[in-house]
Amino acid sequence: MSAELESMCSHIADVLADEDSKKTILDKFARAVTWYANKYQVARSPHKRRKIASPTCGTCDLPLFRPYVCLHCDYTGCWTESHVVDHLREESHLFCADAKTGCVYCSECENFIYDATLSGLHESTILSAEEKHSRFQVLNKRREPFQRWVPSEKDIAALEGAQSVPCQAGMRGLLNLGQTCFLSVVLQSFIHNPFMRNYFLGDKHNWKQCKTEHCTCCEMDKLFTEIYSDDNAPYGPHTFLATTWRASAELAGYAQQDAHEFFISALNQIHSTSRGSTEVSCNCIIHSTFAGQLQSDVKCERCGNVTTTNDPMLDISLELKGRGEVSDENSLAACLRRYTQSEKLGSKEYSCVKCGKASHEASKRLSIRKLPLVLSFQFKRFEHKALEKSATRKIETKIRFPATLNMAPYTTLYMSEAEKEKGGLPLSFAGPDSIYEYDLFAVINHEGQMNNGHYTNFARCGNEWYRFDDDKVTHTTLGACLKSTAYMCFYVKRHLDYKPNMTPSYVRAREKEMEKEKREVAKLKELDDAILATV
Amino acid sequence: MAPAADLDALYAQLRRRMIETGELDRIMFVLSSRLNEAGWIDELKDHSKENARNMESLVFQPLFDDTLAHAHKSITSQTEKEIKSVIRQYLELQFE
């Protein structure tokens, strides 16, 4: 890493260069951040009803909700009235930190500063606080402690030999091969999907070594090779298109296709050409990235019996409501609320197993039992009228969607907690907030009508947004992306899942077996000794 | 009308109670989820980021002043009303 990235403030660099002052500053910083993280967790669990200590401002004496902590003495203060900044100036102290975000202010620079050491310490402190507070539903286990990746000598050698990827990599337009914008936008959403990118750039499916004919995985591998090559000119995915045509008869030909249909068909093809793919609990790149689980609870209104079924899902299709401008009814959150709302079933759709009779009244409610790593949403913009395929109408309603999405309210766990709390906000459901948070990384838009329309998309690279219109790629802003009329949007989980900290059952089984074996050997020996003694 | 000093003391006392019971955290949770759904958070983030990109020298205070002014201006009256009523409800309980 270059010196510039380590720290942008020479004052903090000087202070951290001295071992003693470094220790004081870092200790103080870690204590402040830990305090806030613990406070936050306690505040979120109403059952504990523990009193939360609140420090007061050293200047105005008001209790602090979001304290700024001087890293040189015991002072805490508020930001808004610039009490903390005045304190630093008066006492000639250099730094204070926001206990909530871990942001550090330098009074010499008169600015917030970045420092790699502080930033790393903030991350690890928050993580260990979260680890302490998250319990699993199963056995009340704590989560497995995070272990940093330590590269082996082999890894280091490999890293040194590796070519670094140019910073603009991944921003290559795709040529339109005759009404193939539906293909371009979906491929761009794959290219900017971090899990698919890591899989294929990690050489997990090498097209030069694969023997499968018409292999979509090989096409993905070729695509990533092209996108991350030095060539910046737009790329024509001819072979991908040809393979798609061979694999799926409905998509063949030069007709305008539906991007969502192609998306689903591409997922299936990548899945089926992955090595070791299976029909149940598959762990191919597609299923480990997109697969979640939906729970459907059907309740008989007569006897209250609930039948629960779980179904796999790869994406979520959402109904639009109303027409015209953005309203509160047409936000992604509102669509998701409707999606997980209890709905009445028709009398013929359900018969209760418990009360035996064909029930008159039953309700069905969906919830998300397992969240996938990548969430893909489709807004149902194309209304198919009657039986005629040509009579499709497009709904142009704008949908408001956020850059960050918290999925907690739509999960099975949260919804059953909410039921217990009777309308109250369940804040005490399992795990820290951060494991429900998702970040937007791609959006697919459709302009025009069903048969003569055009697909474009937005995609995020780091914190920058780009717009893709076939071969044209332009830099844009988050604002422009969020104002667009979305047809599909893709979110990636901010923190990867973790397992409970427990010994796997097969290890325990083996240990038991070994113990049994030992006991048997001892018994045999005893027997042998006994026989020998009698001889 | 109570003297200003009494009001200040009352404010400090209520504020302490809201923080210590975790009530303020709960109100903040509701507020931030409403603001995110209304698109306010993203719009503010975009506004301040594009503003920062165009600043000649990137200094916190002027950026903060502009962001704060924009934040107050762009909040919807509906969200404001809703959160105010949540706070009012809490306060009424305290004075019963």
Short mmCIF file of N, CA and C in Angstrom, two decimals, chain B residues 27 31 77-92:
data_model
loop_
_atom_site.label_atom_id
_atom_site.label_comp_id
_atom_site.label_asym_id
_atom_site.label_seq_id
_atom_site.Cartn_x
_atom_site.Cartn_y
_atom_site.Cartn_z
N ILE B 27 -36.61 5.50 18.77
CA ILE B 27 -37.15 6.55 17.89
C ILE B 27 -36.22 6.73 16.68
N LEU B 31 -37.11 6.44 12.79
CA LEU B 31 -36.82 7.59 11.94
C LEU B 31 -35.95 7.20 10.76
N SER B 77 -42.78 16.58 5.01
CA SER B 77 -43.60 16.99 6.15
C SER B 77 -44.26 15.78 6.79
N GLN B 78 -44.49 14.75 5.97
CA GLN B 78 -45.15 13.56 6.48
C GLN B 78 -44.27 12.84 7.50
N THR B 79 -42.99 12.66 7.14
CA THR B 79 -42.06 12.01 8.06
C THR B 79 -41.91 12.84 9.32
N GLU B 80 -41.80 14.16 9.13
CA GLU B 80 -41.62 15.05 10.27
C GLU B 80 -42.80 14.91 11.23
N LYS B 81 -44.00 14.92 10.64
CA LYS B 81 -45.21 14.84 11.45
C LYS B 81 -45.25 13.51 12.23
N GLU B 82 -44.91 12.46 11.50
CA GLU B 82 -44.98 11.13 12.10
C GLU B 82 -44.04 10.99 13.30
N ILE B 83 -42.80 11.43 13.12
CA ILE B 83 -41.81 11.27 14.19
C ILE B 83 -42.15 12.21 15.36
N LYS B 84 -42.62 13.41 15.03
CA LYS B 84 -43.01 14.33 16.10
C LYS B 84 -44.11 13.73 16.95
N SER B 85 -45.03 13.02 16.30
CA SER B 85 -46.13 12.44 17.08
C SER B 85 -45.61 11.29 17.94
N VAL B 86 -44.60 10.55 17.45
CA VAL B 86 -44.00 9.49 18.26
C VAL B 86 -43.37 10.09 19.52
N ILE B 87 -42.65 11.21 19.32
CA ILE B 87 -41.99 11.87 20.45
C ILE B 87 -43.05 12.42 21.42
N ARG B 88 -44.10 13.04 20.85
CA ARG B 88 -45.14 13.63 21.68
C ARG B 88 -45.81 12.55 22.55
N GLN B 89 -46.07 11.41 21.91
CA GLN B 89 -46.69 10.30 22.64
C GLN B 89 -45.84 9.91 23.84
N TYR B 90 -44.54 9.82 23.61
CA TYR B 90 -43.63 9.44 24.69
C TYR B 90 -43.68 10.49 25.80
N LEU B 91 -43.65 11.75 25.40
CA LEU B 91 -43.62 12.83 26.39
C LEU B 91 -44.90 12.85 27.22
N GLU B 92 -46.03 12.60 26.55
CA GLU B 92 -47.29 12.60 27.28
C GLU B 92 -47.30 11.52 28.36
#
